[in-house]
XYZ file of C-alpha atoms in Angstrom:
303
model
C 9.187 2.425 -16.240
C 8.761 -1.348 -15.815
C 5.338 -2.754 -16.569
C 3.245 -3.654 -13.531
C 1.915 -6.958 -14.801
C 2.440 -9.280 -11.820
C 2.344 -8.200 -8.157
C 5.601 -8.972 -6.359
C 3.918 -9.894 -3.074
C 0.283 -10.692 -2.304
C -0.095 -10.863 1.501
C -3.849 -10.369 1.046
C -3.975 -13.939 -0.329
C -4.338 -15.159 3.253
C -0.645 -15.720 3.900
C -0.474 -12.720 6.253
C -3.415 -11.721 8.445
C -4.106 -7.998 9.000
C -3.427 -6.603 12.476
C -1.122 -9.444 13.455
C 2.657 -9.400 13.929
C 3.332 -12.382 11.667
C 7.141 -12.450 11.695
C 9.002 -14.920 9.492
C 12.683 -15.832 9.256
C 14.393 -14.218 6.255
C 17.452 -15.528 4.427
C 20.274 -12.932 4.372
C 20.444 -12.939 0.577
C 16.814 -11.736 0.483
C 17.232 -8.848 2.920
C 17.141 -6.079 0.285
C 15.356 -6.697 -3.030
C 15.963 -4.003 -5.680
C 13.902 -4.131 -8.863
C 13.403 -2.212 -12.092
C 12.190 0.869 -10.203
C 15.479 1.274 -8.312
C 16.893 4.292 -10.169
C 13.516 6.042 -10.358
C 12.746 5.632 -6.656
C 16.240 6.634 -5.490
C 15.901 9.804 -7.578
C 12.500 10.434 -5.984
C 14.093 10.063 -2.557
C 16.647 12.741 -3.464
C 13.845 15.121 -4.449
C 11.805 14.392 -1.319
C 14.722 15.108 1.031
C 15.475 18.350 -0.808
C 11.818 19.393 -0.611
C 10.771 18.183 2.836
C 13.990 18.033 4.887
C 13.372 16.854 8.456
C 9.907 15.662 7.550
C 11.546 12.670 5.837
C 15.094 12.573 7.281
C 15.808 13.070 10.966
C 18.201 11.743 13.607
C 18.878 12.181 17.300
C 22.334 13.345 18.445
C 24.464 10.341 19.302
C 23.177 8.124 16.491
C 26.023 8.889 14.051
C 27.841 5.607 14.705
C 24.661 3.535 14.321
C 23.885 5.355 11.074
C 27.385 4.555 9.821
C 26.837 0.941 10.812
C 23.758 0.838 8.583
C 25.664 2.449 5.708
C 28.551 -0.016 6.098
C 26.144 -2.956 6.085
C 24.616 -1.804 2.810
C 27.963 -1.002 1.187
C 29.100 -4.550 1.927
C 25.791 -6.240 1.115
C 24.543 -4.629 -2.079
C 27.454 -5.261 -4.498
C 27.777 -8.785 -3.100
C 24.156 -9.860 -3.574
C 23.059 -7.503 -6.360
C 26.091 -6.851 -8.593
C 23.782 -6.208 -11.548
C 22.574 -3.025 -9.833
C 25.520 -1.957 -7.664
C 29.194 -1.308 -8.325
C 31.552 0.277 -5.794
C 34.510 2.238 -7.166
C 36.461 4.058 -4.497
C 33.929 6.210 -2.644
C 31.385 6.098 -5.447
C 28.553 3.576 -5.353
C 26.945 3.202 -8.755
C 23.265 2.520 -8.106
C 21.518 1.374 -11.303
C 23.478 3.959 -13.277
C 23.287 6.758 -10.680
C 26.276 7.629 -8.511
C 26.200 8.194 -4.741
C 29.273 9.392 -2.851
C 29.261 7.132 0.200
C 31.906 9.309 1.918
C 30.132 12.656 1.456
C 30.423 14.326 4.879
C 27.832 16.868 3.775
C 25.172 14.197 4.304
C 24.584 12.202 7.472
C 25.368 8.484 7.019
C 21.693 7.499 7.087
C 21.041 9.947 4.243
C 23.726 8.284 2.131
C 22.436 4.821 3.097
C 18.878 5.699 2.130
C 19.978 6.800 -1.334
C 21.274 3.297 -2.045
C 17.977 1.445 -1.706
C 14.252 1.707 -2.366
C 13.506 0.850 1.250
C 12.916 3.382 3.999
C 15.352 2.991 6.897
C 14.412 3.453 10.563
C 16.823 3.017 13.484
C 15.191 1.920 16.738
C 17.056 2.472 20.026
C 16.142 1.233 23.491
C 15.755 3.718 26.335
C 13.942 4.085 29.644
C 10.543 3.966 27.934
C 11.380 1.078 25.612
C 12.344 1.055 21.946
C 11.924 4.377 20.143
C 12.520 5.888 16.693
C 15.986 7.463 17.049
C 16.808 8.083 13.372
C 14.883 7.649 10.145
C 14.963 8.181 6.396
C 11.237 7.896 5.733
C 10.562 8.950 2.144
C 7.562 6.698 1.491
C 5.361 6.776 4.617
C 2.031 4.952 4.654
C -0.352 7.530 6.158
C 1.907 8.541 9.038
C 4.283 11.422 9.646
C 7.820 11.226 10.972
C 7.367 14.599 12.682
C 4.662 13.070 14.897
C 6.293 9.688 15.611
C 9.965 10.635 15.956
C 11.383 9.832 19.399
C 8.245 8.007 20.507
C 8.316 4.568 22.077
C 6.843 1.628 20.195
C 3.795 1.678 22.500
C 3.148 5.324 21.616
C 3.842 4.796 17.905
C 1.284 1.984 17.811
C -1.244 3.661 20.126
C -3.713 4.404 17.253
C -3.511 0.817 15.910
C -6.411 -1.353 17.144
C -5.086 -4.185 19.271
C -1.545 -2.768 19.513
C -1.987 -0.043 22.138
C 0.197 -0.034 25.244
C -0.619 -2.906 27.596
C -2.088 -5.051 24.829
C -0.838 -8.556 24.096
C 0.561 -7.455 20.732
C 2.426 -4.522 22.298
C 4.044 -6.885 24.783
C 4.991 -9.335 22.032
C 6.604 -6.571 19.954
C 8.697 -5.327 22.861
C 9.862 -8.833 23.756
C 10.658 -9.558 20.121
C 12.772 -6.406 19.909
C 14.547 -7.307 23.157
C 15.304 -10.860 22.030
C 16.244 -10.266 18.390
C 19.778 -11.530 17.773
C 22.279 -9.943 15.397
C 22.510 -13.096 13.279
C 18.791 -13.167 12.512
C 16.685 -11.158 10.053
C 12.895 -11.277 10.197
C 10.244 -10.087 7.753
C 6.552 -9.264 7.872
C 3.977 -7.818 5.468
C 1.228 -5.279 5.770
C -1.281 -4.036 3.212
C -3.699 -1.176 2.833
C -5.659 0.604 0.107
C -4.584 3.842 -1.595
C -6.612 5.929 -4.004
C -3.656 7.268 -5.973
C -0.239 6.041 -7.105
C 1.751 7.993 -4.506
C 4.759 6.543 -2.706
C 5.054 9.650 -0.535
C 1.801 9.292 1.378
C 2.033 10.938 4.823
C -1.646 11.848 5.016
C -4.726 9.679 4.694
C -6.958 10.618 1.798
C -10.011 12.663 2.734
C -13.539 11.342 2.271
C -14.040 13.665 -0.691
C -10.915 12.410 -2.475
C -11.883 8.781 -1.958
C -15.391 9.441 -3.202
C -14.028 10.515 -6.570
C -12.187 7.231 -7.187
C -14.013 3.999 -7.977
C -12.872 0.768 -6.361
C -11.460 -0.610 -9.616
C -9.090 2.401 -9.782
C -7.670 1.837 -6.289
C -4.159 0.634 -5.462
C -3.188 -2.022 -2.952
C -0.232 -0.718 -0.972
C 1.954 -3.588 0.238
C 4.645 -3.001 2.861
C 7.538 -5.446 3.128
C 9.088 -4.817 6.536
C 12.336 -6.310 7.837
C 14.036 -6.130 11.212
C 17.640 -6.847 12.082
C 19.774 -6.013 15.092
C 22.906 -3.972 14.452
C 25.744 -6.001 15.984
C 27.893 -3.064 17.190
C 25.406 -0.465 18.450
C 22.729 -2.946 19.518
C 20.110 -0.767 17.822
C 17.535 -2.322 15.505
C 17.222 -1.436 11.827
C 13.666 -1.450 10.541
C 13.332 -1.368 6.739
C 10.097 -0.664 4.871
C 9.699 -1.358 1.159
C 6.539 -0.202 -0.624
C 4.843 -1.904 -3.571
C 1.832 -0.241 -5.224
C -0.320 -2.640 -7.242
C -3.397 -1.414 -9.133
C -6.502 -3.397 -8.238
C -7.060 -3.808 -11.978
C -3.700 -5.603 -12.299
C -4.445 -7.873 -9.347
C -7.801 -8.803 -10.858
C -6.124 -9.671 -14.172
C -3.990 -12.418 -12.628
C -4.677 -16.107 -13.381
C -5.548 -16.600 -9.683
C -7.615 -13.399 -9.532
C -10.691 -15.159 -8.135
C -8.735 -16.641 -5.231
C -7.034 -13.307 -4.487
C -10.335 -11.437 -4.660
C -12.148 -13.843 -2.342
C -9.341 -13.735 0.207
C -9.133 -9.938 0.119
C -12.899 -9.571 0.425
C -13.025 -12.041 3.324
C -10.314 -10.118 5.176
C -11.989 -6.763 4.590
C -15.311 -8.094 5.868
C -13.647 -9.692 8.900
C -12.055 -6.437 10.063
C -13.749 -4.654 12.936
C -15.148 -1.171 12.474
C -12.168 0.212 14.392
C -9.735 -1.611 12.112
C -11.532 -0.453 8.981
C -11.538 3.120 10.280
C -7.800 2.905 10.960
C -7.272 1.697 7.388
C -9.333 4.647 6.106
C -11.871 2.352 4.471
C -15.058 3.206 6.325
C -16.638 4.861 3.284
C -15.240 2.463 0.691
C -15.250 -1.035 2.193
C -18.654 -1.965 0.788
C -17.804 -0.812 -2.727
C -14.461 -2.609 -2.699
C -15.949 -5.846 -1.335
C -18.724 -5.754 -3.946
C -16.128 -5.440 -6.714
C -14.066 -8.321 -5.326
C -17.108 -10.597 -4.927
C -17.905 -10.197 -8.626
C -14.556 -11.518 -9.861
C -14.628 -14.727 -11.860
C -11.651 -16.997 -12.638
C -9.440 -15.726 -15.445
C -9.246 -17.960 -18.502
C -5.712 -18.621 -19.695
C -4.345 -20.037 -22.942
C -3.259 -23.141 -21.083
C -6.861 -23.855 -20.234
């Protein structure tokens, strides 16, 4: 397992505000970003599908062609931009040393696509009630369950999120953004939350009792890298979600730890009670902020 010594992304540094949409243009070559955990996480995905079935992999009838479109995109993209991790030989895609049969009719196309990448894959389709989740391979959910969100419109999916409920300004912006997204454009946004264990498969929020047993310095910052792109043939939208779990202890060992800590503490204190409750931090915000406020600059050899 690669050493977690430097966080890949730090949206809590102030570059991405919580509870905002914050979309940025993304260069095509940076759409999918495999790393040293690729083989391990793809294997975990295989186990999760075998164990949980429709709780992590589900699709509406009529989405087969859109699923195949996603698979074809990845088959073309991955060996081109990441040849060190991907090699296509006939119908076999070698993924960091593990083979996946991309023509296996025993698996739906989205299943095969999801076993090529660390990202979760969600296909959004527009209907009478707006954009909805029509197909998904969701192996690494962040405190939400596919069984409860599948088929729901974006307004309903975001109903529990403060400031994103139906009729809100943010809900309107999301729907317009989905409507206007062009097939030649990829956008990215970040989200972050706090976990109390190193668990990629995280469909349920931790209970108060479980949080109480973990001190703030043992917590993990869960970073979501989310991308959106319109599928040119079907017109559906592919939503990808990549999870990074960074121990707070690692973050506070960085050369810029003081700056990261101050920014994170400021953002936690600025969140409303409703936002903190949604993040599951009502019982732990004070403890986490106190820890972050105590951080001093890290001395380096260069200094």
